[in-house]
PDB file of C-alpha atoms in Angstrom:
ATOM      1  CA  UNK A   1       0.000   0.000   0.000  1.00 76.00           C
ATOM      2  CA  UNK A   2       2.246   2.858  -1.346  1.00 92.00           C
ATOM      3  CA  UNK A   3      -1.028   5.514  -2.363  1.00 97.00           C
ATOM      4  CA  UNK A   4      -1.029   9.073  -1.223  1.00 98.00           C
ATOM      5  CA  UNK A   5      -3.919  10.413   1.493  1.00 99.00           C
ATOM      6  CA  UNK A   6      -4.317  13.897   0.871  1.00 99.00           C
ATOM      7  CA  UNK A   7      -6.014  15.237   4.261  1.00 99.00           C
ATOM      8  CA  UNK A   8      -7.857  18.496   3.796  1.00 99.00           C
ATOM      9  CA  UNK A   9      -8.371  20.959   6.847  1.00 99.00           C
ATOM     10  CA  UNK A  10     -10.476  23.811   5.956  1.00 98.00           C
ATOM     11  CA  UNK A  11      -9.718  26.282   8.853  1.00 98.00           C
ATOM     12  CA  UNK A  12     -11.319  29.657   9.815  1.00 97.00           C
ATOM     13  CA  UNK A  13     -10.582  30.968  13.100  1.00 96.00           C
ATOM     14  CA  UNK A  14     -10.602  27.770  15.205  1.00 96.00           C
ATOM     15  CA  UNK A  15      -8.735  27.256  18.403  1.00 95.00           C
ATOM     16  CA  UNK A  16      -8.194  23.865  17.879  1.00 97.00           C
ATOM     17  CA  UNK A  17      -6.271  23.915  14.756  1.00 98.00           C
ATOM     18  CA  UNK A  18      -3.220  22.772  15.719  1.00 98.00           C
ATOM     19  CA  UNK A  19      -4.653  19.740  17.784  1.00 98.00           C
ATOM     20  CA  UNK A  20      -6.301  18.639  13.976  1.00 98.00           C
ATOM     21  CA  UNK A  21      -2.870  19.143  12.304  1.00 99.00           C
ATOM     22  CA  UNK A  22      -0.862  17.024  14.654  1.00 98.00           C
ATOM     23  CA  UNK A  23      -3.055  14.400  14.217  1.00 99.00           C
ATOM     24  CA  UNK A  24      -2.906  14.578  10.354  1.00 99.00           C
ATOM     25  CA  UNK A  25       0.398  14.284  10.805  1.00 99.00           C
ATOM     26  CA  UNK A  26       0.881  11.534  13.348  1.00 98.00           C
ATOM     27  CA  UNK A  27      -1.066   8.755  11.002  1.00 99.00           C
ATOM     28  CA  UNK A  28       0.944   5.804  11.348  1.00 99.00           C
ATOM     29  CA  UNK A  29       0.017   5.473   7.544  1.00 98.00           C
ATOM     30  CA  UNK A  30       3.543   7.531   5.883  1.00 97.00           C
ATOM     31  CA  UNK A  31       1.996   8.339   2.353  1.00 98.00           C
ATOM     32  CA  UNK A  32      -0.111  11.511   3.285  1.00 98.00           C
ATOM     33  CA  UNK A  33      -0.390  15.242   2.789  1.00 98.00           C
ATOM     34  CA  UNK A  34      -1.658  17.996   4.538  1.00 99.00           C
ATOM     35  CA  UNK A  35      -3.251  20.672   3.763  1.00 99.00           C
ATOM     36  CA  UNK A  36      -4.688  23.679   5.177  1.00 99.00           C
ATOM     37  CA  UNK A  37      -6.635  25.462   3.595  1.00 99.00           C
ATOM     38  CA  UNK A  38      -7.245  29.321   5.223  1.00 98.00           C
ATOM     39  CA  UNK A  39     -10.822  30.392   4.611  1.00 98.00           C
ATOM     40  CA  UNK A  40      -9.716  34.170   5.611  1.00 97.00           C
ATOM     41  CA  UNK A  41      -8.487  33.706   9.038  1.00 97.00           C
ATOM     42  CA  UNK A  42      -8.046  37.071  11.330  1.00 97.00           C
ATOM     43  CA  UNK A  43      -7.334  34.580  14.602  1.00 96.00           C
ATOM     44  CA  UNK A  44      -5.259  31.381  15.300  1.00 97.00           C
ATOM     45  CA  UNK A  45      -3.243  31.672  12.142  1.00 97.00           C
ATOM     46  CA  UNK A  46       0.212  31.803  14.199  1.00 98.00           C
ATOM     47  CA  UNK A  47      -0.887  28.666  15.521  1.00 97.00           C
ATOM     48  CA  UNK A  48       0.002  26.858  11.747  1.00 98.00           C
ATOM     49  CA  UNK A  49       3.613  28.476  11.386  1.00 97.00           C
ATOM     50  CA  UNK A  50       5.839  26.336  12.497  1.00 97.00           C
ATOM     51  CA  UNK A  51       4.174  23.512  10.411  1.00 97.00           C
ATOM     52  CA  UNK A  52       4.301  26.057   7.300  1.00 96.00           C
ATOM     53  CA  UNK A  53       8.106  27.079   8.049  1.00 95.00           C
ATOM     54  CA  UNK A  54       9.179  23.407   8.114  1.00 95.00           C
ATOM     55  CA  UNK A  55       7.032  22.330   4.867  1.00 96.00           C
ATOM     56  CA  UNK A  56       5.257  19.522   6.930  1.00 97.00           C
ATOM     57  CA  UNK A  57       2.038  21.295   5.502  1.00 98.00           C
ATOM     58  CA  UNK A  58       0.789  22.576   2.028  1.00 98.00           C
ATOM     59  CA  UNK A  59      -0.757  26.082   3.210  1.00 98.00           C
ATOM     60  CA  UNK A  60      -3.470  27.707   0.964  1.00 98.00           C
ATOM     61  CA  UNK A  61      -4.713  31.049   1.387  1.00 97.00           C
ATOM     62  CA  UNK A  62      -8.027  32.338   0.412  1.00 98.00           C
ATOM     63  CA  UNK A  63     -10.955  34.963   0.702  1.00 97.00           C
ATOM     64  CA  UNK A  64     -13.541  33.447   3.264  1.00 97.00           C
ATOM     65  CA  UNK A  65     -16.192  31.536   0.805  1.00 97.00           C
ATOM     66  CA  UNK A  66     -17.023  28.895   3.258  1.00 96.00           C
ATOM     67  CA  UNK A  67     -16.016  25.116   4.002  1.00 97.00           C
ATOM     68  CA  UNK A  68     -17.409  24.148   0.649  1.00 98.00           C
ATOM     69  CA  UNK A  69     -15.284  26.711  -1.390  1.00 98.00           C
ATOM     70  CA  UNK A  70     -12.168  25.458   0.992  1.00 99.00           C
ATOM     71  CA  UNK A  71     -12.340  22.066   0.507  1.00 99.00           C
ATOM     72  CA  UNK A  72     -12.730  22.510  -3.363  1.00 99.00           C
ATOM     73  CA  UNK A  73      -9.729  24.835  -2.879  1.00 98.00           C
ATOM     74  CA  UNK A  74      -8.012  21.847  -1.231  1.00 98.00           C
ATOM     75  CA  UNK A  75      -8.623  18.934  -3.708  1.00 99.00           C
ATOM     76  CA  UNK A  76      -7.923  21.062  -6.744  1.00 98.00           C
ATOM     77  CA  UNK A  77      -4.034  21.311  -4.646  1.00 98.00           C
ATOM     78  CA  UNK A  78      -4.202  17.974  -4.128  1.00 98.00           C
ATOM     79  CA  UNK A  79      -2.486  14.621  -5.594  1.00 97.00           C
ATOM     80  CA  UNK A  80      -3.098  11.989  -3.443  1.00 98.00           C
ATOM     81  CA  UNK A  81      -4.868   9.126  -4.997  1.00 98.00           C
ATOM     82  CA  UNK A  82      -7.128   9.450  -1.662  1.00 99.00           C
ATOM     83  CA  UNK A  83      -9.168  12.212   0.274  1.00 99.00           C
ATOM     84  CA  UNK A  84      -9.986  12.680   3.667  1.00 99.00           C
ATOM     85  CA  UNK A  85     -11.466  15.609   5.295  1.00 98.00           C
ATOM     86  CA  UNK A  86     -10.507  16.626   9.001  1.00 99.00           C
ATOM     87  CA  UNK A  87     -12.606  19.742   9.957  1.00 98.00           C
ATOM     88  CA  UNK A  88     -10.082  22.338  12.178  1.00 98.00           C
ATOM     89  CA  UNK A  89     -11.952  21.149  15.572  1.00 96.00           C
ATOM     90  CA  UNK A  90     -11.720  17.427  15.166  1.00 98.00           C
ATOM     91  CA  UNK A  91      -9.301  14.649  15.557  1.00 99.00           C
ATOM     92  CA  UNK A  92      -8.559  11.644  13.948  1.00 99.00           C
ATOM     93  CA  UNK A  93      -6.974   9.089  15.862  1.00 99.00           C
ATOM     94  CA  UNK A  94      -3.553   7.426  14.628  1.00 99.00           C
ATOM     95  CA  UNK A  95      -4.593   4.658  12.795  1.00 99.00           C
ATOM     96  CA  UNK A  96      -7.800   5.994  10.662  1.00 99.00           C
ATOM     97  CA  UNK A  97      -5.506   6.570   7.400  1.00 99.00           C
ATOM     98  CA  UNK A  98      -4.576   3.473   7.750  1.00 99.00           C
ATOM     99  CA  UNK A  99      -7.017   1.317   8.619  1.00 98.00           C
ATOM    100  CA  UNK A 100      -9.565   2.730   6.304  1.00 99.00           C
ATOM    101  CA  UNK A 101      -6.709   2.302   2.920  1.00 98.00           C
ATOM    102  CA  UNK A 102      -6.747  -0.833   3.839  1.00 98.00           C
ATOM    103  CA  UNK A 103     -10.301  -1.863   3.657  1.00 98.00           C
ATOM    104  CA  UNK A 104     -10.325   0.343   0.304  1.00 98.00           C
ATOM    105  CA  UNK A 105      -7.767  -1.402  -1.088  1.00 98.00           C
ATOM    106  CA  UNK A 106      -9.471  -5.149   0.044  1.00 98.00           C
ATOM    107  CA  UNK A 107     -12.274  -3.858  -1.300  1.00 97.00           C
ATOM    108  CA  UNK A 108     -12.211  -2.313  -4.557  1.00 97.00           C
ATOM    109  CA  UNK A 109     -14.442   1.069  -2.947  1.00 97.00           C
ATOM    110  CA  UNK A 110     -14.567   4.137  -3.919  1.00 99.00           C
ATOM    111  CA  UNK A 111     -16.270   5.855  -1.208  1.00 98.00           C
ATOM    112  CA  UNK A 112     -16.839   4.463   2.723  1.00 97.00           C
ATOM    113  CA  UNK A 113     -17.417   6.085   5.813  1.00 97.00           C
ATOM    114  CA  UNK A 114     -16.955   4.920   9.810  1.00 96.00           C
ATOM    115  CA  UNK A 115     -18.264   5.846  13.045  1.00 95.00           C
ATOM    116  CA  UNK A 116     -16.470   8.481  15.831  1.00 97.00           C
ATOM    117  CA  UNK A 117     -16.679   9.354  18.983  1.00 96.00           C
ATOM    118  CA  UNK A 118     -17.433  12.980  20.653  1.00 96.00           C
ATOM    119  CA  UNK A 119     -15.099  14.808  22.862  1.00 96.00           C
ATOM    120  CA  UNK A 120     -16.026  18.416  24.290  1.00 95.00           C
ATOM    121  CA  UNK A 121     -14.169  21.271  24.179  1.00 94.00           C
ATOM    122  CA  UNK A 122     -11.105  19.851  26.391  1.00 94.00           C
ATOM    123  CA  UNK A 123     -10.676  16.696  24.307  1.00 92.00           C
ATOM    124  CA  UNK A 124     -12.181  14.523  27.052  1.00 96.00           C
ATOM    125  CA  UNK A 125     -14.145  11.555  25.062  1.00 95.00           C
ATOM    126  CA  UNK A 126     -17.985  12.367  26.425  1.00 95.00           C
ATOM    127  CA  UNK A 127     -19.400   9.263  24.413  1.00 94.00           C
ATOM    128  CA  UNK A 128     -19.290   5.562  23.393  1.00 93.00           C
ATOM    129  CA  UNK A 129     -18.958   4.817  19.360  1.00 92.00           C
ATOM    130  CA  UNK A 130     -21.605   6.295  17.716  1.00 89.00           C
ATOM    131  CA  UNK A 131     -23.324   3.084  16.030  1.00 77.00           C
ATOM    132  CA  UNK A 132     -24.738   3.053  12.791  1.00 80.00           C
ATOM    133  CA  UNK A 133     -27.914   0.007  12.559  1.00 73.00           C
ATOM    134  CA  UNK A 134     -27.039  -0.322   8.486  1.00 78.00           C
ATOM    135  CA  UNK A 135     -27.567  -3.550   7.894  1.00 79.00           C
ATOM    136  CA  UNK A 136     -28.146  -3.540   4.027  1.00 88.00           C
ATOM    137  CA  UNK A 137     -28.816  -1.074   1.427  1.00 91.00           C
ATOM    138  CA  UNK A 138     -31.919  -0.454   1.888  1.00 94.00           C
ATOM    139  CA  UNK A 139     -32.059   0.588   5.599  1.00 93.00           C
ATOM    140  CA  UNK A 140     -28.643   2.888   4.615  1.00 94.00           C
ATOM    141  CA  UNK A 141     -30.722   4.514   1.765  1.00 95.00           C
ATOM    142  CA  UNK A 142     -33.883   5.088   4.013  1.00 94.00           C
ATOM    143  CA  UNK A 143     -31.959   6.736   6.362  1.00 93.00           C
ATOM    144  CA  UNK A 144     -30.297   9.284   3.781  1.00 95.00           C
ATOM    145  CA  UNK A 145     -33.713   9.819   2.708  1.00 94.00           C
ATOM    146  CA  UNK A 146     -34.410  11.646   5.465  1.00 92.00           C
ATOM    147  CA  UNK A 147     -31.042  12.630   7.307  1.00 92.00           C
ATOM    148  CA  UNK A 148     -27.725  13.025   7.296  1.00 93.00           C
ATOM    149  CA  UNK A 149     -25.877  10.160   9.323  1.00 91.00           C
ATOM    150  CA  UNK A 150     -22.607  10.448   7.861  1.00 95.00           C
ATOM    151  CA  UNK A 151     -19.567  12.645   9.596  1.00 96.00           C
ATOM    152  CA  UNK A 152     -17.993  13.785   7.085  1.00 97.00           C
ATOM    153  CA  UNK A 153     -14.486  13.478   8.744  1.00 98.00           C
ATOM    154  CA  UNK A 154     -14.943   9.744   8.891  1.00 98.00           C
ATOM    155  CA  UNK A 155     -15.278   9.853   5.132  1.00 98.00           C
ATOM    156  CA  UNK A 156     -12.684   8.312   2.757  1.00 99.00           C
ATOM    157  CA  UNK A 157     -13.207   8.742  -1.153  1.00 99.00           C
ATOM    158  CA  UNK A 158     -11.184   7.711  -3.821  1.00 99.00           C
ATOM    159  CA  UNK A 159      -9.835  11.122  -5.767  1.00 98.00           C
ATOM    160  CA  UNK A 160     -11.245   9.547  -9.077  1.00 98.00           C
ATOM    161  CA  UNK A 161     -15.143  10.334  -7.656  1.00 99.00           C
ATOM    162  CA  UNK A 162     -14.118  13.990  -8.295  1.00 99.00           C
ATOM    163  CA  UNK A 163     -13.957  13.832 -11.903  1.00 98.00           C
ATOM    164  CA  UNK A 164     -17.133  11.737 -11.924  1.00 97.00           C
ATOM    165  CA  UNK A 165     -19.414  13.717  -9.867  1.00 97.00           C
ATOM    166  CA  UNK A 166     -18.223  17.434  -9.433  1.00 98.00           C
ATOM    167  CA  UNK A 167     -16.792  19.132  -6.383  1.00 99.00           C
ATOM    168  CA  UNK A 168     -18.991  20.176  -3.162  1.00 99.00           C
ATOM    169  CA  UNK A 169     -21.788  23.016  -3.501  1.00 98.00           C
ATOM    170  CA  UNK A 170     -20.280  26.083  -2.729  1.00 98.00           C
ATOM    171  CA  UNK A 171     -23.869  27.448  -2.890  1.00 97.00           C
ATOM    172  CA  UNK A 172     -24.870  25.460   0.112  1.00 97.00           C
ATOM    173  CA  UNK A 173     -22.960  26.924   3.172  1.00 94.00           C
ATOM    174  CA  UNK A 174     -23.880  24.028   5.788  1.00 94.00           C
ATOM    175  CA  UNK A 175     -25.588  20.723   4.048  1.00 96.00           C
ATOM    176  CA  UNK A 176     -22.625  20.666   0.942  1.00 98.00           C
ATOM    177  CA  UNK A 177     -21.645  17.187   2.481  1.00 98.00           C
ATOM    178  CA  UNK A 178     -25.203  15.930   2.254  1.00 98.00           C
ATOM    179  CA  UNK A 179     -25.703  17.080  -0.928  1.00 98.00           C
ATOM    180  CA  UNK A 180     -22.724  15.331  -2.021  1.00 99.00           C
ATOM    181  CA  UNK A 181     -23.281  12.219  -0.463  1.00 98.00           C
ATOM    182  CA  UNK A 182     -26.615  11.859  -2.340  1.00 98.00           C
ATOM    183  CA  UNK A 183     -24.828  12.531  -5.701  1.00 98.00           C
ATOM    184  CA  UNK A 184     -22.144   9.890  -4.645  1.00 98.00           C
ATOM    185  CA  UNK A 185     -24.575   7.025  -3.788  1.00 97.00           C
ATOM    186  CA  UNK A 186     -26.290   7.644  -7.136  1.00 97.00           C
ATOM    187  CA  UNK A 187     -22.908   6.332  -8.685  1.00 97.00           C
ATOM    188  CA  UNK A 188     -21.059   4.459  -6.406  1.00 98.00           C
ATOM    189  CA  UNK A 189     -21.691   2.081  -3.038  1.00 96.00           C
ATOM    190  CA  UNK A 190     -20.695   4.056   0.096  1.00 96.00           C
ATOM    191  CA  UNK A 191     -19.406   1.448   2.279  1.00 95.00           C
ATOM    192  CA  UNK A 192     -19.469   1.728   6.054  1.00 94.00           C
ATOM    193  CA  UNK A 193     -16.413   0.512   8.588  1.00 94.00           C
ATOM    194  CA  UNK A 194     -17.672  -0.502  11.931  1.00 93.00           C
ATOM    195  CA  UNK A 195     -14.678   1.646  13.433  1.00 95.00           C
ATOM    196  CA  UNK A 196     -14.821   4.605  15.227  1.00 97.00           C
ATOM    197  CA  UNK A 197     -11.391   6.857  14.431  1.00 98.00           C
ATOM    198  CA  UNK A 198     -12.249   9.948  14.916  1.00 98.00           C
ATOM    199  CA  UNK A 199     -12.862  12.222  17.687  1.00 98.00           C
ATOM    200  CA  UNK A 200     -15.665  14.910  16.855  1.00 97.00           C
ATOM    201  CA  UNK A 201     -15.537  17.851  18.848  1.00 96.00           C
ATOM    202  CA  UNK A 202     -18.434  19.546  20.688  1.00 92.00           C
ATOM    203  CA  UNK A 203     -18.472  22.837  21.344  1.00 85.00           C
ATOM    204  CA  UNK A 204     -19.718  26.859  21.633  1.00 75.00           C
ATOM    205  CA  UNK A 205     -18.482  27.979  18.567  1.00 68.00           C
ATOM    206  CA  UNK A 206     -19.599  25.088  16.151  1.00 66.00           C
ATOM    207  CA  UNK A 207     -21.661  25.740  13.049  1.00 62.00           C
ATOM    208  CA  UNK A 208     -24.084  23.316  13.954  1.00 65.00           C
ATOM    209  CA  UNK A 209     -25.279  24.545  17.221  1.00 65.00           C
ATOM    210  CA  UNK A 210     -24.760  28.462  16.074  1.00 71.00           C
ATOM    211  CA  UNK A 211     -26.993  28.196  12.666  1.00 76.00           C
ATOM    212  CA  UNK A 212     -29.442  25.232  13.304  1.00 84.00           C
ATOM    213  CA  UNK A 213     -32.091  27.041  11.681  1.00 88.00           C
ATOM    214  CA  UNK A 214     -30.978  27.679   8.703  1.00 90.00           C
ATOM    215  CA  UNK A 215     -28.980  24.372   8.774  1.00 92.00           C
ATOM    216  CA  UNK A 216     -32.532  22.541   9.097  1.00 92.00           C
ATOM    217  CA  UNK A 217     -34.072  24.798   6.158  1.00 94.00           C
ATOM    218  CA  UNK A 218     -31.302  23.765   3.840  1.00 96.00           C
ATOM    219  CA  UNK A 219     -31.499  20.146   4.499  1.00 96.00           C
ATOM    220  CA  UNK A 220     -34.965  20.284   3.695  1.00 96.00           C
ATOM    221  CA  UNK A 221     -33.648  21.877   0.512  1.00 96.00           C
ATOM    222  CA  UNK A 222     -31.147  19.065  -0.771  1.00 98.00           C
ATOM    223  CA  UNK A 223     -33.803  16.639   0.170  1.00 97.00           C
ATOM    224  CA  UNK A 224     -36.165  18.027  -2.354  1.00 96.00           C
ATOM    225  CA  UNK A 225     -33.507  18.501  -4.565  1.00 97.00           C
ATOM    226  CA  UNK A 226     -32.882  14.554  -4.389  1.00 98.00           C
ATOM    227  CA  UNK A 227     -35.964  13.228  -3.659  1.00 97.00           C
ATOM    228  CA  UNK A 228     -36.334  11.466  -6.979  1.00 97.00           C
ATOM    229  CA  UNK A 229     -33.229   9.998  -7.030  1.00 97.00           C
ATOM    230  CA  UNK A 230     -33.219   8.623  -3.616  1.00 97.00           C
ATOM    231  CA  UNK A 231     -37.426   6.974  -4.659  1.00 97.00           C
ATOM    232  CA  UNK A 232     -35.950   5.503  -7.920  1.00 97.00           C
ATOM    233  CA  UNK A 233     -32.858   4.160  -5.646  1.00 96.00           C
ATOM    234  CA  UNK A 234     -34.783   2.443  -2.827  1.00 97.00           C
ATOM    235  CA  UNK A 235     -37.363   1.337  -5.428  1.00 96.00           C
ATOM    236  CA  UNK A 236     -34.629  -0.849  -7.211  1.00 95.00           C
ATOM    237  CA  UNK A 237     -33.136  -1.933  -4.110  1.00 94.00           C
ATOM    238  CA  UNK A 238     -36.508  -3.199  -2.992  1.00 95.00           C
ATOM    239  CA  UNK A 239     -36.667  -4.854  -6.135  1.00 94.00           C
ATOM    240  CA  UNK A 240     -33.265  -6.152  -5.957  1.00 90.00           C
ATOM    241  CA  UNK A 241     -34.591  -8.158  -2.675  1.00 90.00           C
ATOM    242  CA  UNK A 242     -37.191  -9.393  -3.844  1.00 89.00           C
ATOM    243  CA  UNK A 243     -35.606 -10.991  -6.580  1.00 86.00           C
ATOM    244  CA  UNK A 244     -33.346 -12.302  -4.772  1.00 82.00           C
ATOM    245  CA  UNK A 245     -35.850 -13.773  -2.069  1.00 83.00           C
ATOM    246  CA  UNK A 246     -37.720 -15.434  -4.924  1.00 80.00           C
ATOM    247  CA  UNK A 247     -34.635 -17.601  -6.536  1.00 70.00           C
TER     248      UNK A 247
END
């Protein structure tokens, strides 16, 4: 297993920034690279340069656009044959690269996703796993139907769904993971680990707790948006089952 993991940290003005870089780095899996991308940080930028002085990060600067416009920033700088997302606040734990190119490599995926556990503003772990009840398709595709179970910083995609699907929705400030992970499923299987390798990070200043409103409006909006799609996929998978059941 020799195939680059480029990890992309979108960062504006996060406190925890260096915890999320250190643990980029400190994947016992040695093909990987960093980068951060700045979404117009004022605050915490010192924080980054002693990785950007040694070159142990790729560093892109940019007008603040939002976590969509920063990741597409990031895998347009990218070359790894891999892409992982770490959001500024979180941490993965040593052995996620790892672990997750292997099962990728065993299994021919494109796309797959694990489970995490949260830790509060001090890094204490405040939860067991979070356990996903997917037991087949079907239940996974009922469940995106209506909601978004998937952290996106558990997510591993091969580079090549880029080129196949687009880039994230820079129109959709909070729900552009969502949205993609409805295009994705449309093309490929998204595979689920039962791991958990990543510590998500509760807090004051998180997205989800400051904008919930709007957050729950625009879900409702990529759910219409996909509504079709995601009938016409559990309608086939349905019928999948029952074929099978009758042989």
């Amino acid at each position: 297993m020799n195939k680059k993991v480029s990890i992309i940290i979108p960062f504006y003005n996060c406190a925890y920034v260096e915890e999320a870089v250190e643990s980029a780095l400190n994947q016992t899996y040695p093909h990987i690279e960093v980068i951060v991308v700045d979404d117009g940080s004022t605050q915490h930028v010192e924080k980054l340069e002693k990785y950007i002085d040694t070159g142990r990060i790729k560093y892109c600067k940019k007008e603040n656009g939002g976590t969509a416009s920063a990741l597409n920033q990031g895998i347009r700088a990218a070359d790894g044959e891999y892409f992982c997302w770490l959001s500024s606040d979180d941490v993965f734990l040593p052995d996620k690269v790892l672990r997750q190119v292997e099962f990728m490599e065993q299994t021919g995926s494109m796309a797959s996703f694990m489970s995490f556990y949260f830790i509060n503003e001090n890094s204490q772990v405040i939860s067991e796993a979070m356990a996903y009840p997917f037991t087949n398709k079907l239940l996974f595709y009922k469940m995106l139907r209506v909601n978004c179970p998937i952290n996106g910083c558990t997510v591993m995609l091969d580079s090549r769904v880029f080129d196949e699907i687009g880039y994230f929705d820079e129109s959709l400030p909070y729900t552009h993971d969502y949205d993609f992970w409805l295009r994705l499923i449309q093309v490929y299987d998204f595979l689920y680990i039962p791991l958990a390798l990543l510590y998500y990070r509760v807090h004051g200043e998180m997205g989800t707790k400051k904008h919930a409103i709007t957050i729950k409006l625009e879900i409702e909006k990529v759910k219409n948006k996909h509504s079709a799609a995601m009938k016409s996929l559990i309608k086939q998978e349905i019928a999948a089952i029952v074929n099978k059941n009758s042989n």
